[in-house]
Amino acid sequence: MVETPQSAFIGTPVQISSFLPFTQAILTSPPALPAPTPELKRKAAPIQNFKQLRSVLNSSARLLIMDLEFFQLNRQNQISQLAGRLYDQPASFNYYFYHDQQPNNRQLQFLRRYDLSPSQAGRFTAKHLLPRIVAVVDQLAPDYLVSWDNHLDFKALQTLADRQDLPDDQRFWKTTQLLDLEKLIAQQVWQGQKTLSLKKMCQLLNLPAIEFHKAHNDVRAIEWILKFYSHDLGREL
């Protein structure tokens, strides 16, 4: 994936330098309607089967696909990358996180890769990036937040939000209807008795080979699976 920064934000322009050099945000598809205010926003109906999934996928609903990657620090998951894209639309974003408590070799690799000083990299910690991500998701105004096995993803976001005292109405993973696609497929295909990695699912569907466990690649893979179920529900596994 080319890492040349690009920005085409909805609404108020954002200084591109504030995202340089390793954060991408490409938002070219304006919302069909203005983003609802927190006090008026209502969650979309949950998706409980493939029929409902297909109906939503072929409607005007906005589905934001999101994936996080982690590293271990003091036996806790720390976010290293977060990416998202709107289903069947060009709007996407991709954030890499810097952690000053990472092993020295990982910090040095990060700084060399993006030609940053430690003080510059400090602007790209989770503390600084979470408000940006919240603002981007607010602009996209999704009806559904789609992921593949999301229990670690949103637990990490919740922990980060708690540390920053983020208001509840800004925690988009709580105000938006969640869809764990892996869980839905396990329930509908194997009656909840089996789960699959994203890689294995893509192999079963003969989808293109990609490098998994890269958040920007994984969201694309999830989108491919959604497109499969939007058209080919007669071909359950």
Phi, psi and omega in degrees: 000127180293134185253020174290123185296143176221145177217132173213074191277148172287139173077222186299128179300147178247135178297120182300326183298336180289349179247353182293152354253010191229014176246129177251141174212114183237103184237094186246356183249105183291151179299146177296328179226156176302147179299131181293147176289152185306322184286344181255347185290136176234142179293145173291164179294142178295153177258118187244353179204174184292328178298315178293322178299313181297320179299316180293317182297332181259017177252189178272006180298147180257119180250120177260116179271132184222145177215143178239149171239154188227165163226160183268131175220118182053042177065020176236146178285129174244138183288128176251335180204143176220126180227154178206159175204148175282133180303129175058028176221161184281347184294127181206164174209158185207112183244135171251141185251142175254139180229120182283356176258006174294159172307147185304322182294326178287322176297315181297319178300317180297312182295318179292320183299321185251008176055056182239153168272161178304322180293324177291319181294335179299344177279358184237033173276169179302324180301320182276329185278329183303314178300325178295316181296318177302317181295320180295314180297322178299320178294323181286336176049059182287151172273329181227146174246111188255138179211176177240106183060080193264005189295324177283323183302306187279338172295318179294319178295321180295317178298316179296318180295322177298318180297328182263004182053043179289130180301148182302324183286356175256000179270088189300335177287351175256331183268349181250143178294128182266145173228109173271100186296324178298318180293319180297316181293319178300319181290317187279331184261319185240021178052036176077005184268355185215142174236159183228145169289159178299321179299313181296320179298317179296323178294319179297328181268004181057041178276161183302146178285135177222173174272108182282170183064027164242120191303320181292330175284320183295323179293326176294319179297319178297322178297320177300318180295318177300318180294324175301311183284346176284340185235335192237048183292344177283355183248045178301153184290000000 
